[in-house]
mmCIF file of C-alpha atoms in Angstrom:
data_model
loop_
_atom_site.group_PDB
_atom_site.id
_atom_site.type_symbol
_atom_site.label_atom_id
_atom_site.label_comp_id
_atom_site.label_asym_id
_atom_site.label_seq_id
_atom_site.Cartn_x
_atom_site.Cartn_y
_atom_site.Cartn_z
ATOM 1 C CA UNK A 1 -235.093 69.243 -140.726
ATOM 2 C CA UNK A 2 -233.702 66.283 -139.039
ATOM 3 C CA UNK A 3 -232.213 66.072 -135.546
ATOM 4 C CA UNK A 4 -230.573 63.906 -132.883
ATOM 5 C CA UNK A 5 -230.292 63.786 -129.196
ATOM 6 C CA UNK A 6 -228.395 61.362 -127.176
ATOM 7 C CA UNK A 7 -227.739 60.393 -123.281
ATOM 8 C CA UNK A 8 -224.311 60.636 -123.481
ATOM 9 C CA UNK A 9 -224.149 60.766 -119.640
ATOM 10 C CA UNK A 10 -227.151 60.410 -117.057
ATOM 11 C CA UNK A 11 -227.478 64.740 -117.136
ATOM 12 C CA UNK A 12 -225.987 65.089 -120.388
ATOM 13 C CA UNK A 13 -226.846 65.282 -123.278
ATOM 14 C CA UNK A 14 -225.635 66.082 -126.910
ATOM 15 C CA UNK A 15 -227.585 67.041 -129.737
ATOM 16 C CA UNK A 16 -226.820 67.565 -133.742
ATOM 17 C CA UNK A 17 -229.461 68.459 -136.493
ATOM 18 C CA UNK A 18 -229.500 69.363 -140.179
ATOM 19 C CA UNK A 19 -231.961 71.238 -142.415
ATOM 20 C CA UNK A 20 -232.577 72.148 -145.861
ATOM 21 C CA UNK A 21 -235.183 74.388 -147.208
ATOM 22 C CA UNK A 22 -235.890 76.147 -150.665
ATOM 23 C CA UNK A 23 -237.568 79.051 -151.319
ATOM 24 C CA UNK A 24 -239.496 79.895 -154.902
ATOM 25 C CA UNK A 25 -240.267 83.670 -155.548
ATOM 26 C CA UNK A 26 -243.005 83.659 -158.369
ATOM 27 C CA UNK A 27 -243.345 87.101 -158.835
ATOM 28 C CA UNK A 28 -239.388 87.811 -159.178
ATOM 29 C CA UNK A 29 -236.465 85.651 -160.198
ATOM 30 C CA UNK A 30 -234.896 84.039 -157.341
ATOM 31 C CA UNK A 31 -234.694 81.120 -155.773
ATOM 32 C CA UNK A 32 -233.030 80.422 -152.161
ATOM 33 C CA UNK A 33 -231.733 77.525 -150.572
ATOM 34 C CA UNK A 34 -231.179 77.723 -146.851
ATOM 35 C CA UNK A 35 -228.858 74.479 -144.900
ATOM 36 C CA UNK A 36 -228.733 74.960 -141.904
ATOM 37 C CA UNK A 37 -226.096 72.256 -139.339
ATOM 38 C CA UNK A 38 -225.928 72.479 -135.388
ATOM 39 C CA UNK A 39 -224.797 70.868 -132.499
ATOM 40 C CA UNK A 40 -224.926 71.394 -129.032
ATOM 41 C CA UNK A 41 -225.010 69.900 -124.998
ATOM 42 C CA UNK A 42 -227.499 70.495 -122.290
ATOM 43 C CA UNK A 43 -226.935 69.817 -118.809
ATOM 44 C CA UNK A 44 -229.535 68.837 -116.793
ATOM 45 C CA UNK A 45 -228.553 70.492 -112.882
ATOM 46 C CA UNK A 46 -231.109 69.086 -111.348
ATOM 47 C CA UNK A 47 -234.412 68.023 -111.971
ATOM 48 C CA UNK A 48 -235.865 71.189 -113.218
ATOM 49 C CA UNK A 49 -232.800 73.379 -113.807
ATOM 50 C CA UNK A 50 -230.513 73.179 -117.071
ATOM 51 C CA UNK A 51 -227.700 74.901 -118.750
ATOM 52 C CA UNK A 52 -226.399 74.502 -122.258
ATOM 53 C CA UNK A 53 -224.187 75.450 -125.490
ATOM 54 C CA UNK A 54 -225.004 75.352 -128.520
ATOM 55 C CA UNK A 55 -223.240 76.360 -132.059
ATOM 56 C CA UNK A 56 -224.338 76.432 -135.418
ATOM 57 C CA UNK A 57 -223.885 77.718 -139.272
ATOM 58 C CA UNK A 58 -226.358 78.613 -141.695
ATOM 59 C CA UNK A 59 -225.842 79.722 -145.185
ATOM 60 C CA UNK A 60 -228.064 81.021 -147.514
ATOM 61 C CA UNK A 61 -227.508 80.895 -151.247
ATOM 62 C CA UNK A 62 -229.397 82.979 -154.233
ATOM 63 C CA UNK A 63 -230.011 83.161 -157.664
ATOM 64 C CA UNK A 64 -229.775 86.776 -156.296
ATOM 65 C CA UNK A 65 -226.383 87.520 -155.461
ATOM 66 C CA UNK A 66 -227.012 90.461 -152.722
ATOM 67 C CA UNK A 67 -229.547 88.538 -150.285
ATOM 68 C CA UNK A 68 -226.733 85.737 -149.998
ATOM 69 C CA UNK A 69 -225.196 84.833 -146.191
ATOM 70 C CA UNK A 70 -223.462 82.443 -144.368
ATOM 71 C CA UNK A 71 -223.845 83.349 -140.275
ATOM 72 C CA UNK A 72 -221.924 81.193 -137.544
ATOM 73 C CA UNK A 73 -223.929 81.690 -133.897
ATOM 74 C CA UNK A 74 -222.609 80.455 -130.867
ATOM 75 C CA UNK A 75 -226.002 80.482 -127.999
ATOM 76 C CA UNK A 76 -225.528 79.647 -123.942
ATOM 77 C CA UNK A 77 -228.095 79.272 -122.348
ATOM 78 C CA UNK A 78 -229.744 78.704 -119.098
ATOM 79 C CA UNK A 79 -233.361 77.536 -118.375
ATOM 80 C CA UNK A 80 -235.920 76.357 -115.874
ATOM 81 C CA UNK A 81 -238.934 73.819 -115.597
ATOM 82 C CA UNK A 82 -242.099 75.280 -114.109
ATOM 83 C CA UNK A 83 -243.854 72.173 -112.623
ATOM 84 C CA UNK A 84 -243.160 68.355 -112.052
ATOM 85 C CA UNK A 85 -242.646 65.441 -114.213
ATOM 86 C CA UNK A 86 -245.074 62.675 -114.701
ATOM 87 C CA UNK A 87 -242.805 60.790 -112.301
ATOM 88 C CA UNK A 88 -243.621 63.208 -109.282
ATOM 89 C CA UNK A 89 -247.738 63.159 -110.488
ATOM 90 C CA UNK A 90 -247.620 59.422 -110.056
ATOM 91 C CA UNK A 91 -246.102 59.230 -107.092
ATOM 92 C CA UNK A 92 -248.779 61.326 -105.730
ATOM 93 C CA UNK A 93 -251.613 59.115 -107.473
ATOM 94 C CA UNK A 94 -252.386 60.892 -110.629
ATOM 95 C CA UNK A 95 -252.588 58.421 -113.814
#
């Protein structure tokens, strides 16, 4: 898995990643091979509230032709930091 997020802007930010992953069944013959792409943007609100978008594809392929996929998600989301940043502990006179 390999990913990448960038400042675009000073409260936004855009991400992409990539995996690959393969599967071995010993006991039965099949093999999978998962990829997996994505790419998204959080906004940062404030200092401890964000929002974001993200949309990705993964597929699935088999030496077993019934367990194979492909599945596009689209995900908002909205989320929260519980306490300060190291910033705020500083300023107070924490290390």
């Amino acid at each position: 898995r390999l990913g990448l997020e960038y400042e675009f802007l000073d409260n936004l930010l855009v991400h992409v990643d990539g995996a690959y992953e393969t599967t071995v069944f010993n006991e039965l013959t099949r093999d999978d091979t998962i990829y997996s792409f994505g790419t998204g943007l959080r906004y940062l609100i404030n200092e401890y509230l964000f929002a974001g978008l993200r949309l990705s594809r993964i597929e699935r392929t088999s030496t077993l032709s019934s367990v194979e996929y492909t599945d596009h998600r689209a995900t908002a989301y909205v989320g929260f930091k519980l306490c300060c940043t190291g910033s705020a502990i500083r300023q107070r006179g924490g290390p």
